[in-house]
């Protein structure tokens, strides 16, 4: 048994750590969020140069290996710095779906462009009424000769601004929540009939609502087989879900560290508030939550990299998301409370970390959803 | 033992309800229901409607223009306001500074300040907390030095709510730094237009400019604006803090919000062909909140019954503050949960007065996380819940 990182993983961690420490402080992050693109294109190119964008992809595709533990190592550091670049959206969520479904030249071209940093891809799957069920799809795709006509509305699409391409999940047959009949189409974000409304999420990341009004694409835009995308879609979402749990773990570690530091310097009643046992115990509980979150994220990542069945892997991801969500609901509010008023302000990073973990608790299904899913798998 | 209203009280309840249904402007009600904040003009307008009816300052004695209500009548009124969603009058004037002026101000001050507070002609704000004096308020450092007929004030206040709207500020200032910290504090009223006062906005994590830092740089304040005696301000302030803690349980608002939550749950797809009101786990959480609300309501009624027979409000108000604020935050979390993916967009401008643009998400779903973020303040302000627990430990349990 050995829970230590390999030499390669340590190097990856150091590389990310060095970047966020030297080039991604809180003020820089604020500037990036306020910029037109909502993320830094310069940094995105740097990520490509550093090889980070290859991490989610298999060696056969020219990637770093697609190892879940590698991904967790990176996401934790991203979470600590509240990175807003669409790494998870493009490289993990969309990237893994392409890995699962695309074939031949299209596969090589798409994965190649993502790894080189030349392409943003956004997976548009959630809808207003789908909640967290990826199989709940009302957007329709109707074959019309050599074309397919797509109509529907998508919500909570990550990396909306500056995205070049959409992977649109649409239904070719069956009822609203049938698992069969769901396909994935590559759609140009600037195509006729595509309307995007882009905004920032509470965690500062760019996202969009997308309306597709009779968008016509050639049938070659379909990635994978007709109506058979659900397993691949869920597998990609599971990957991103685990990534979000690792990201939240990093943000919670930051919250814990900052709260402990603050409690040692903030003086009330003539003494540092960290000397009050009432607060000490609460910070001890925050530490325990972070440790359990780390443990279950590690467990899920190792299962993801093992030969276990798809459903065992999915179950491990739900266990991780559920337990991390429980930790978020404790660590987030407690960090703000122990900081007092200053923790509720725009000015301090603590409030933003709290907003980040709150968003991560919801993304890809909240605690309740994954607890129920864990039981059903 | 019974918790029944008398026939008179029941008739009063109907009178209040009818008044609010007819007089609380529909336009404001629509905004409140859509989680859009009312602006200064709207709040003032509403308070003037209450004033015309004689119901603006419900806790004031008749001699100052209050309605002379019993504690039960005040409770009924607050309940009806909360149920319909009509805002309580901004507390800084009517509930906070006015009781201090009535108890410790001189006749001249009463005549000068109270009528304008009652009529909502003047907007007051609070100058208590300082960057280094939060829970330990008595350690405050903003200094007032007597110079002839004036005090010269220097220092900094913070967490000043809506000071950008205010005409006057009531402040705790240090007039003696050589004695025990509680014994060198005075209570001073300051015109916000006085030269030397600067406001710096503090934007909170919900994106709203709700509070300010207030800087005092050689601000000259007429000595006649001192309330009571110099260095007795802490005693006066403690009275005010007790007032701040009454009516904080928020039971009626909680009831109204749970009703809205159930309606939203019924309209929210669970993603599997059903709705969220059929979701066992979510249903359980709504029920738990409702049960907690009932326990809180009866805790409040028991306090009220004690008040009605002339007992002073004691540490019970700490229970109401702790449970009321923590329950409100739990309900906030349920709104975030029911909003699901729609809780993610950060679009605060959508819930500011007068927004006309592309609205993200169905209904008010995108306001759920804003409220959740903003309401972290509930367990921090008005004496943090840690301070309230200290009060219970000391005053009730004798620890």
PDB file of N, CA and C in Angstrom, chain A residues 126-133 136 138 155-156 177 197 199-202 209 266-270 279 282 329 333 336-337 340-347 351-352 354-355 358-359 362-363 366 368-369, chain B residues 131-136 159 181 202-205 207 268-273 276 281-282 285 336-347 358-361 369 372-373 376-377 379-380 385-386:
ATOM      1  N   UNK A 126     -26.970  19.871 -19.975  1.00  0.00           N
ATOM      2  CA  UNK A 126     -28.051  20.147 -19.014  1.00  0.00           C
ATOM      3  C   UNK A 126     -29.127  21.026 -19.634  1.00  0.00           C
ATOM      4  N   UNK A 127     -30.357  20.810 -19.194  1.00  0.00           N
ATOM      5  CA  UNK A 127     -31.487  21.620 -19.660  1.00  0.00           C
ATOM      6  C   UNK A 127     -32.253  22.136 -18.448  1.00  0.00           C
ATOM      7  N   UNK A 128     -33.171  23.059 -18.693  1.00  0.00           N
ATOM      8  CA  UNK A 128     -33.891  23.684 -17.587  1.00  0.00           C
ATOM      9  C   UNK A 128     -34.571  22.653 -16.699  1.00  0.00           C
ATOM     10  N   UNK A 129     -35.088  21.580 -17.300  1.00  0.00           N
ATOM     11  CA  UNK A 129     -35.833  20.606 -16.501  1.00  0.00           C
ATOM     12  C   UNK A 129     -35.088  19.311 -16.226  1.00  0.00           C
ATOM     13  N   UNK A 130     -33.802  19.256 -16.594  1.00  0.00           N
ATOM     14  CA  UNK A 130     -33.112  17.964 -16.472  1.00  0.00           C
ATOM     15  C   UNK A 130     -32.546  17.719 -15.078  1.00  0.00           C
ATOM     16  N   UNK A 131     -32.483  18.795 -14.285  1.00  0.00           N
ATOM     17  CA  UNK A 131     -31.787  18.743 -13.000  1.00  0.00           C
ATOM     18  C   UNK A 131     -30.426  18.060 -13.200  1.00  0.00           C
ATOM     19  N   UNK A 132     -30.148  16.911 -12.564  1.00  0.00           N
ATOM     20  CA  UNK A 132     -28.803  16.353 -12.707  1.00  0.00           C
ATOM     21  C   UNK A 132     -28.784  15.052 -13.513  1.00  0.00           C
ATOM     22  N   UNK A 133     -29.907  14.734 -14.138  1.00  0.00           N
ATOM     23  CA  UNK A 133     -29.971  13.502 -14.916  1.00  0.00           C
ATOM     24  C   UNK A 133     -29.568  13.772 -16.368  1.00  0.00           C
ATOM     25  N   UNK A 136     -32.001  13.073 -19.192  1.00  0.00           N
ATOM     26  CA  UNK A 136     -33.205  13.881 -19.366  1.00  0.00           C
ATOM     27  C   UNK A 136     -32.921  14.920 -20.453  1.00  0.00           C
ATOM     28  N   UNK A 138     -34.550  16.991 -23.769  1.00  0.00           N
ATOM     29  CA  UNK A 138     -35.714  17.388 -24.575  1.00  0.00           C
ATOM     30  C   UNK A 138     -35.303  18.051 -25.880  1.00  0.00           C
ATOM     31  N   UNK A 155     -28.718  24.797 -20.591  1.00  0.00           N
ATOM     32  CA  UNK A 155     -28.348  25.712 -19.502  1.00  0.00           C
ATOM     33  C   UNK A 155     -27.026  25.278 -18.886  1.00  0.00           C
ATOM     34  N   UNK A 156     -26.452  26.186 -18.101  1.00  0.00           N
ATOM     35  CA  UNK A 156     -25.249  25.892 -17.304  1.00  0.00           C
ATOM     36  C   UNK A 156     -24.129  25.283 -18.142  1.00  0.00           C
ATOM     37  N   UNK A 177     -36.942  11.101 -20.796  1.00  0.00           N
ATOM     38  CA  UNK A 177     -35.885  10.602 -19.908  1.00  0.00           C
ATOM     39  C   UNK A 177     -35.386   9.211 -20.313  1.00  0.00           C
ATOM     40  N   UNK A 197     -26.215  33.201 -24.406  1.00  0.00           N
ATOM     41  CA  UNK A 197     -26.188  34.288 -23.419  1.00  0.00           C
ATOM     42  C   UNK A 197     -25.159  33.900 -22.365  1.00  0.00           C
ATOM     43  N   UNK A 199     -22.520  34.617 -19.119  1.00  0.00           N
ATOM     44  CA  UNK A 199     -22.422  35.340 -17.845  1.00  0.00           C
ATOM     45  C   UNK A 199     -21.364  34.636 -17.011  1.00  0.00           C
ATOM     46  N   UNK A 200     -21.040  35.197 -15.841  1.00  0.00           N
ATOM     47  CA  UNK A 200     -20.107  34.516 -14.938  1.00  0.00           C
ATOM     48  C   UNK A 200     -20.910  33.749 -13.898  1.00  0.00           C
ATOM     49  N   UNK A 201     -20.426  32.577 -13.551  1.00  0.00           N
ATOM     50  CA  UNK A 201     -21.034  31.826 -12.452  1.00  0.00           C
ATOM     51  C   UNK A 201     -20.587  32.403 -11.106  1.00  0.00           C
ATOM     52  N   UNK A 202     -21.193  31.935 -10.019  1.00  0.00           N
ATOM     53  CA  UNK A 202     -20.823  32.452  -8.699  1.00  0.00           C
ATOM     54  C   UNK A 202     -19.361  32.168  -8.362  1.00  0.00           C
ATOM     55  N   UNK A 209     -26.203  30.204 -21.264  1.00  0.00           N
ATOM     56  CA  UNK A 209     -27.472  29.582 -21.649  1.00  0.00           C
ATOM     57  C   UNK A 209     -27.467  29.590 -23.172  1.00  0.00           C
ATOM     58  N   UNK A 266      -6.384  37.884  14.446  1.00  0.00           N
ATOM     59  CA  UNK A 266      -7.519  38.737  14.810  1.00  0.00           C
ATOM     60  C   UNK A 266      -7.707  38.751  16.325  1.00  0.00           C
ATOM     61  N   UNK A 267      -7.606  39.954  16.884  1.00  0.00           N
ATOM     62  CA  UNK A 267      -7.732  40.065  18.341  1.00  0.00           C
ATOM     63  C   UNK A 267      -9.063  40.690  18.729  1.00  0.00           C
ATOM     64  N   UNK A 268      -9.752  40.069  19.663  1.00  0.00           N
ATOM     65  CA  UNK A 268     -10.940  40.637  20.289  1.00  0.00           C
ATOM     66  C   UNK A 268     -10.851  40.295  21.773  1.00  0.00           C
ATOM     67  N   UNK A 269     -11.359  41.153  22.622  1.00  0.00           N
ATOM     68  CA  UNK A 269     -11.281  40.964  24.073  1.00  0.00           C
ATOM     69  C   UNK A 269      -9.828  40.758  24.515  1.00  0.00           C
ATOM     70  N   UNK A 270      -8.920  41.458  23.835  1.00  0.00           N
ATOM     71  CA  UNK A 270      -7.517  41.448  24.254  1.00  0.00           C
ATOM     72  C   UNK A 270      -6.730  40.200  23.903  1.00  0.00           C
ATOM     73  N   UNK A 279     -13.946  28.204  19.220  1.00  0.00           N
ATOM     74  CA  UNK A 279     -13.524  28.296  17.817  1.00  0.00           C
ATOM     75  C   UNK A 279     -12.506  27.219  17.462  1.00  0.00           C
ATOM     76  N   UNK A 282     -14.164  24.074  16.400  1.00  0.00           N
ATOM     77  CA  UNK A 282     -14.801  24.178  15.078  1.00  0.00           C
ATOM     78  C   UNK A 282     -13.765  24.098  13.964  1.00  0.00           C
ATOM     79  N   UNK A 329     -20.493  21.932   2.893  1.00  0.00           N
ATOM     80  CA  UNK A 329     -21.559  22.589   3.643  1.00  0.00           C
ATOM     81  C   UNK A 329     -21.159  22.914   5.076  1.00  0.00           C
ATOM     82  N   UNK A 333     -19.364  27.654   5.134  1.00  0.00           N
ATOM     83  CA  UNK A 333     -19.990  28.606   6.051  1.00  0.00           C
ATOM     84  C   UNK A 333     -19.175  28.857   7.325  1.00  0.00           C
ATOM     85  N   UNK A 336     -16.411  31.452   6.772  1.00  0.00           N
ATOM     86  CA  UNK A 336     -16.951  32.816   6.735  1.00  0.00           C
ATOM     87  C   UNK A 336     -17.310  33.271   8.153  1.00  0.00           C
ATOM     88  N   UNK A 337     -17.982  32.408   8.889  1.00  0.00           N
ATOM     89  CA  UNK A 337     -18.438  32.761  10.234  1.00  0.00           C
ATOM     90  C   UNK A 337     -17.262  33.119  11.151  1.00  0.00           C
ATOM     91  N   UNK A 340     -15.964  36.381  10.461  1.00  0.00           N
ATOM     92  CA  UNK A 340     -16.877  37.474  10.795  1.00  0.00           C
ATOM     93  C   UNK A 340     -17.160  38.326   9.570  1.00  0.00           C
ATOM     94  N   UNK A 341     -17.558  39.583   9.793  1.00  0.00           N
ATOM     95  CA  UNK A 341     -17.994  40.459   8.707  1.00  0.00           C
ATOM     96  C   UNK A 341     -17.069  40.481   7.498  1.00  0.00           C
ATOM     97  N   UNK A 342     -15.772  40.500   7.751  1.00  0.00           N
ATOM     98  CA  UNK A 342     -14.808  40.616   6.653  1.00  0.00           C
ATOM     99  C   UNK A 342     -14.933  39.433   5.686  1.00  0.00           C
ATOM    100  N   UNK A 343     -15.392  38.305   6.199  1.00  0.00           N
ATOM    101  CA  UNK A 343     -15.559  37.110   5.358  1.00  0.00           C
ATOM    102  C   UNK A 343     -16.719  37.220   4.381  1.00  0.00           C
ATOM    103  N   UNK A 344     -17.580  38.223   4.575  1.00  0.00           N
ATOM    104  CA  UNK A 344     -18.733  38.379   3.691  1.00  0.00           C
ATOM    105  C   UNK A 344     -18.475  39.425   2.601  1.00  0.00           C
ATOM    106  N   UNK A 345     -17.241  39.942   2.554  1.00  0.00           N
ATOM    107  CA  UNK A 345     -16.981  41.027   1.610  1.00  0.00           C
ATOM    108  C   UNK A 345     -16.328  40.544   0.317  1.00  0.00           C
ATOM    109  N   UNK A 346     -16.617  41.287  -0.711  1.00  0.00           N
ATOM    110  CA  UNK A 346     -16.043  41.118  -2.045  1.00  0.00           C
ATOM    111  C   UNK A 346     -14.521  41.246  -2.011  1.00  0.00           C
ATOM    112  N   UNK A 347     -14.039  42.044  -1.071  1.00  0.00           N
ATOM    113  CA  UNK A 347     -12.635  42.435  -1.027  1.00  0.00           C
ATOM    114  C   UNK A 347     -11.704  41.291  -0.647  1.00  0.00           C
ATOM    115  N   UNK A 351     -14.410  35.009   1.030  1.00  0.00           N
ATOM    116  CA  UNK A 351     -15.787  34.986   0.548  1.00  0.00           C
ATOM    117  C   UNK A 351     -15.886  34.350  -0.832  1.00  0.00           C
ATOM    118  N   UNK A 352     -14.863  34.567  -1.650  1.00  0.00           N
ATOM    119  CA  UNK A 352     -14.869  33.996  -3.001  1.00  0.00           C
ATOM    120  C   UNK A 352     -14.618  32.491  -2.966  1.00  0.00           C
ATOM    121  N   UNK A 354     -15.535  30.632  -0.560  1.00  0.00           N
ATOM    122  CA  UNK A 354     -16.831  30.127  -0.096  1.00  0.00           C
ATOM    123  C   UNK A 354     -17.807  30.001  -1.274  1.00  0.00           C
ATOM    124  N   UNK A 355     -17.824  31.021  -2.139  1.00  0.00           N
ATOM    125  CA  UNK A 355     -18.698  30.968  -3.309  1.00  0.00           C
ATOM    126  C   UNK A 355     -18.275  29.837  -4.255  1.00  0.00           C
ATOM    127  N   UNK A 358     -19.371  26.531  -2.837  1.00  0.00           N
ATOM    128  CA  UNK A 358     -20.836  26.442  -2.923  1.00  0.00           C
ATOM    129  C   UNK A 358     -21.245  26.023  -4.340  1.00  0.00           C
ATOM    130  N   UNK A 359     -20.602  26.619  -5.344  1.00  0.00           N
ATOM    131  CA  UNK A 359     -20.909  26.257  -6.736  1.00  0.00           C
ATOM    132  C   UNK A 359     -20.501  24.813  -7.013  1.00  0.00           C
ATOM    133  N   UNK A 362     -22.876  22.144  -6.042  1.00  0.00           N
ATOM    134  CA  UNK A 362     -24.040  21.987  -6.914  1.00  0.00           C
ATOM    135  C   UNK A 362     -23.687  21.364  -8.259  1.00  0.00           C
ATOM    136  N   UNK A 363     -22.493  21.692  -8.763  1.00  0.00           N
ATOM    137  CA  UNK A 363     -22.147  21.292 -10.123  1.00  0.00           C
ATOM    138  C   UNK A 363     -22.117  19.775 -10.278  1.00  0.00           C
ATOM    139  N   UNK A 366     -25.736  17.731  -6.758  1.00  0.00           N
ATOM    140  CA  UNK A 366     -25.391  18.103  -5.386  1.00  0.00           C
ATOM    141  C   UNK A 366     -25.298  16.865  -4.487  1.00  0.00           C
ATOM    142  N   UNK A 368     -27.207  15.547  -2.167  1.00  0.00           N
ATOM    143  CA  UNK A 368     -28.383  14.670  -2.118  1.00  0.00           C
ATOM    144  C   UNK A 368     -28.478  13.790  -3.361  1.00  0.00           C
ATOM    145  N   UNK A 369     -28.245  14.406  -4.512  1.00  0.00           N
ATOM    146  CA  UNK A 369     -28.348  13.674  -5.765  1.00  0.00           C
ATOM    147  C   UNK A 369     -27.345  12.519  -5.769  1.00  0.00           C
TER     148      UNK A 369
ATOM    149  N   UNK B 131     -13.193  48.559  12.538  1.00  0.00           N
ATOM    150  CA  UNK B 131     -12.432  47.431  11.986  1.00  0.00           C
ATOM    151  C   UNK B 131     -11.878  46.485  13.062  1.00  0.00           C
ATOM    152  N   UNK B 132     -11.453  47.055  14.189  1.00  0.00           N
ATOM    153  CA  UNK B 132     -10.899  46.183  15.230  1.00  0.00           C
ATOM    154  C   UNK B 132     -11.831  45.991  16.420  1.00  0.00           C
ATOM    155  N   UNK B 133     -13.048  46.478  16.283  1.00  0.00           N
ATOM    156  CA  UNK B 133     -14.023  46.307  17.358  1.00  0.00           C
ATOM    157  C   UNK B 133     -15.298  45.723  16.773  1.00  0.00           C
ATOM    158  N   UNK B 134     -15.364  44.417  16.767  1.00  0.00           N
ATOM    159  CA  UNK B 134     -16.535  43.723  16.248  1.00  0.00           C
ATOM    160  C   UNK B 134     -17.327  43.184  17.417  1.00  0.00           C
ATOM    161  N   UNK B 135     -17.103  41.919  17.742  1.00  0.00           N
ATOM    162  CA  UNK B 135     -17.771  41.335  18.906  1.00  0.00           C
ATOM    163  C   UNK B 135     -17.362  42.061  20.179  1.00  0.00           C
ATOM    164  N   UNK B 136     -16.124  42.538  20.192  1.00  0.00           N
ATOM    165  CA  UNK B 136     -15.624  43.304  21.342  1.00  0.00           C
ATOM    166  C   UNK B 136     -15.848  44.789  21.077  1.00  0.00           C
ATOM    167  N   UNK B 159     -19.160  48.485   8.688  1.00  0.00           N
ATOM    168  CA  UNK B 159     -20.431  47.733   8.623  1.00  0.00           C
ATOM    169  C   UNK B 159     -21.606  48.676   8.799  1.00  0.00           C
ATOM    170  N   UNK B 181     -12.612  50.319  29.558  1.00  0.00           N
ATOM    171  CA  UNK B 181     -13.069  50.660  28.203  1.00  0.00           C
ATOM    172  C   UNK B 181     -14.563  51.008  28.117  1.00  0.00           C
ATOM    173  N   UNK B 202     -18.618  49.206   0.874  1.00  0.00           N
ATOM    174  CA  UNK B 202     -18.150  47.822   0.992  1.00  0.00           C
ATOM    175  C   UNK B 202     -19.143  46.977   0.199  1.00  0.00           C
ATOM    176  N   UNK B 203     -18.665  46.328  -0.845  1.00  0.00           N
ATOM    177  CA  UNK B 203     -19.538  45.443  -1.616  1.00  0.00           C
ATOM    178  C   UNK B 203     -19.427  44.047  -1.005  1.00  0.00           C
ATOM    179  N   UNK B 204     -20.567  43.447  -0.778  1.00  0.00           N
ATOM    180  CA  UNK B 204     -20.566  42.114  -0.160  1.00  0.00           C
ATOM    181  C   UNK B 204     -20.514  41.025  -1.243  1.00  0.00           C
ATOM    182  N   UNK B 205     -20.379  39.774  -0.809  1.00  0.00           N
ATOM    183  CA  UNK B 205     -20.174  38.691  -1.779  1.00  0.00           C
ATOM    184  C   UNK B 205     -21.402  38.415  -2.648  1.00  0.00           C
ATOM    185  N   UNK B 207     -22.584  40.878  -4.283  1.00  0.00           N
ATOM    186  CA  UNK B 207     -22.436  41.929  -5.287  1.00  0.00           C
ATOM    187  C   UNK B 207     -23.187  43.203  -4.954  1.00  0.00           C
ATOM    188  N   UNK B 268     -40.652  22.175  -9.867  1.00  0.00           N
ATOM    189  CA  UNK B 268     -39.291  21.831 -10.298  1.00  0.00           C
ATOM    190  C   UNK B 268     -39.186  20.357 -10.682  1.00  0.00           C
ATOM    191  N   UNK B 269     -38.779  20.118 -11.925  1.00  0.00           N
ATOM    192  CA  UNK B 269     -38.584  18.742 -12.385  1.00  0.00           C
ATOM    193  C   UNK B 269     -37.451  18.090 -11.601  1.00  0.00           C
ATOM    194  N   UNK B 270     -37.621  16.809 -11.274  1.00  0.00           N
ATOM    195  CA  UNK B 270     -36.526  16.106 -10.604  1.00  0.00           C
ATOM    196  C   UNK B 270     -35.567  15.471 -11.614  1.00  0.00           C
ATOM    197  N   UNK B 271     -35.883  15.615 -12.901  1.00  0.00           N
ATOM    198  CA  UNK B 271     -35.031  15.065 -13.947  1.00  0.00           C
ATOM    199  C   UNK B 271     -35.363  13.626 -14.295  1.00  0.00           C
ATOM    200  N   UNK B 272     -36.272  13.039 -13.547  1.00  0.00           N
ATOM    201  CA  UNK B 272     -36.646  11.639 -13.804  1.00  0.00           C
ATOM    202  C   UNK B 272     -38.143  11.502 -14.081  1.00  0.00           C
ATOM    203  N   UNK B 273     -38.772  12.602 -14.452  1.00  0.00           N
ATOM    204  CA  UNK B 273     -40.191  12.560 -14.786  1.00  0.00           C
ATOM    205  C   UNK B 273     -41.125  12.986 -13.665  1.00  0.00           C
ATOM    206  N   UNK B 276     -39.838  17.846  -7.557  1.00  0.00           N
ATOM    207  CA  UNK B 276     -38.998  17.809  -6.350  1.00  0.00           C
ATOM    208  C   UNK B 276     -39.797  17.754  -5.048  1.00  0.00           C
ATOM    209  N   UNK B 281     -35.912  12.981   0.111  1.00  0.00           N
ATOM    210  CA  UNK B 281     -34.908  13.699   0.889  1.00  0.00           C
ATOM    211  C   UNK B 281     -35.245  15.189   0.994  1.00  0.00           C
ATOM    212  N   UNK B 282     -35.693  15.768  -0.119  1.00  0.00           N
ATOM    213  CA  UNK B 282     -36.004  17.193  -0.091  1.00  0.00           C
ATOM    214  C   UNK B 282     -37.237  17.466   0.779  1.00  0.00           C
ATOM    215  N   UNK B 285     -36.306  17.555   4.336  1.00  0.00           N
ATOM    216  CA  UNK B 285     -35.648  18.806   4.732  1.00  0.00           C
ATOM    217  C   UNK B 285     -36.659  19.941   4.926  1.00  0.00           C
ATOM    218  N   UNK B 336     -31.328  27.366  -2.568  1.00  0.00           N
ATOM    219  CA  UNK B 336     -30.208  27.096  -3.470  1.00  0.00           C
ATOM    220  C   UNK B 336     -30.341  25.679  -4.020  1.00  0.00           C
ATOM    221  N   UNK B 337     -30.635  24.744  -3.119  1.00  0.00           N
ATOM    222  CA  UNK B 337     -30.723  23.344  -3.530  1.00  0.00           C
ATOM    223  C   UNK B 337     -31.830  23.134  -4.573  1.00  0.00           C
ATOM    224  N   UNK B 338     -32.977  23.736  -4.343  1.00  0.00           N
ATOM    225  CA  UNK B 338     -34.089  23.526  -5.285  1.00  0.00           C
ATOM    226  C   UNK B 338     -33.776  24.193  -6.629  1.00  0.00           C
ATOM    227  N   UNK B 339     -33.009  25.276  -6.604  1.00  0.00           N
ATOM    228  CA  UNK B 339     -32.646  25.945  -7.860  1.00  0.00           C
ATOM    229  C   UNK B 339     -31.685  25.093  -8.689  1.00  0.00           C
ATOM    230  N   UNK B 340     -30.936  24.208  -8.035  1.00  0.00           N
ATOM    231  CA  UNK B 340     -30.038  23.304  -8.755  1.00  0.00           C
ATOM    232  C   UNK B 340     -29.064  24.062  -9.646  1.00  0.00           C
ATOM    233  N   UNK B 341     -28.961  23.658 -10.899  1.00  0.00           N
ATOM    234  CA  UNK B 341     -28.055  24.338 -11.844  1.00  0.00           C
ATOM    235  C   UNK B 341     -28.375  25.826 -11.975  1.00  0.00           C
ATOM    236  N   UNK B 342     -29.621  26.183 -11.753  1.00  0.00           N
ATOM    237  CA  UNK B 342     -30.022  27.594 -11.905  1.00  0.00           C
ATOM    238  C   UNK B 342     -29.533  28.464 -10.755  1.00  0.00           C
ATOM    239  N   UNK B 343     -28.922  27.832  -9.731  1.00  0.00           N
ATOM    240  CA  UNK B 343     -28.350  28.629  -8.636  1.00  0.00           C
ATOM    241  C   UNK B 343     -26.950  29.108  -9.001  1.00  0.00           C
ATOM    242  N   UNK B 344     -26.400  28.613 -10.103  1.00  0.00           N
ATOM    243  CA  UNK B 344     -24.992  28.889 -10.410  1.00  0.00           C
ATOM    244  C   UNK B 344     -24.701  30.281 -10.989  1.00  0.00           C
ATOM    245  N   UNK B 345     -25.546  30.832 -11.853  1.00  0.00           N
ATOM    246  CA  UNK B 345     -25.216  32.151 -12.430  1.00  0.00           C
ATOM    247  C   UNK B 345     -25.102  33.244 -11.366  1.00  0.00           C
ATOM    248  N   UNK B 346     -24.094  34.099 -11.497  1.00  0.00           N
ATOM    249  CA  UNK B 346     -23.929  35.242 -10.600  1.00  0.00           C
ATOM    250  C   UNK B 346     -24.352  36.488 -11.359  1.00  0.00           C
ATOM    251  N   UNK B 347     -25.613  36.852 -11.207  1.00  0.00           N
ATOM    252  CA  UNK B 347     -26.161  37.984 -11.960  1.00  0.00           C
ATOM    253  C   UNK B 347     -26.883  38.942 -11.012  1.00  0.00           C
ATOM    254  N   UNK B 358     -31.714  40.848 -20.328  1.00  0.00           N
ATOM    255  CA  UNK B 358     -31.957  39.424 -20.491  1.00  0.00           C
ATOM    256  C   UNK B 358     -31.801  38.750 -19.126  1.00  0.00           C
ATOM    257  N   UNK B 359     -32.863  38.167 -18.613  1.00  0.00           N
ATOM    258  CA  UNK B 359     -32.811  37.512 -17.308  1.00  0.00           C
ATOM    259  C   UNK B 359     -32.363  36.063 -17.464  1.00  0.00           C
ATOM    260  N   UNK B 360     -31.392  35.668 -16.646  1.00  0.00           N
ATOM    261  CA  UNK B 360     -30.891  34.293 -16.673  1.00  0.00           C
ATOM    262  C   UNK B 360     -31.718  33.423 -15.736  1.00  0.00           C
ATOM    263  N   UNK B 361     -32.032  32.224 -16.187  1.00  0.00           N
ATOM    264  CA  UNK B 361     -32.692  31.237 -15.335  1.00  0.00           C
ATOM    265  C   UNK B 361     -34.178  31.449 -15.217  1.00  0.00           C
ATOM    266  N   UNK B 369     -28.764  31.927  -4.647  1.00  0.00           N
ATOM    267  CA  UNK B 369     -27.417  31.923  -4.081  1.00  0.00           C
ATOM    268  C   UNK B 369     -27.039  33.306  -3.553  1.00  0.00           C
ATOM    269  N   UNK B 372     -28.414  33.423  -0.158  1.00  0.00           N
ATOM    270  CA  UNK B 372     -27.609  32.509   0.676  1.00  0.00           C
ATOM    271  C   UNK B 372     -26.286  33.169   1.067  1.00  0.00           C
ATOM    272  N   UNK B 373     -25.643  33.830   0.101  1.00  0.00           N
ATOM    273  CA  UNK B 373     -24.362  34.496   0.392  1.00  0.00           C
ATOM    274  C   UNK B 373     -24.583  35.688   1.318  1.00  0.00           C
ATOM    275  N   UNK B 376     -25.155  35.246   5.171  1.00  0.00           N
ATOM    276  CA  UNK B 376     -24.116  34.813   6.120  1.00  0.00           C
ATOM    277  C   UNK B 376     -24.038  35.856   7.232  1.00  0.00           C
ATOM    278  N   UNK B 377     -24.412  37.105   6.906  1.00  0.00           N
ATOM    279  CA  UNK B 377     -24.322  38.191   7.874  1.00  0.00           C
ATOM    280  C   UNK B 377     -25.219  37.949   9.096  1.00  0.00           C
ATOM    281  N   UNK B 379     -25.778  35.549  11.115  1.00  0.00           N
ATOM    282  CA  UNK B 379     -25.202  34.938  12.319  1.00  0.00           C
ATOM    283  C   UNK B 379     -23.985  35.715  12.825  1.00  0.00           C
ATOM    284  N   UNK B 380     -23.648  36.798  12.088  1.00  0.00           N
ATOM    285  CA  UNK B 380     -22.484  37.600  12.485  1.00  0.00           C
ATOM    286  C   UNK B 380     -22.904  38.921  13.136  1.00  0.00           C
ATOM    287  N   UNK B 385     -23.520  35.021  16.779  1.00  0.00           N
ATOM    288  CA  UNK B 385     -24.125  33.899  17.496  1.00  0.00           C
ATOM    289  C   UNK B 385     -23.177  33.322  18.549  1.00  0.00           C
ATOM    290  N   UNK B 386     -21.876  33.539  18.347  1.00  0.00           N
ATOM    291  CA  UNK B 386     -20.924  33.127  19.386  1.00  0.00           C
ATOM    292  C   UNK B 386     -21.145  33.975  20.651  1.00  0.00           C
TER     293      UNK B 386
END
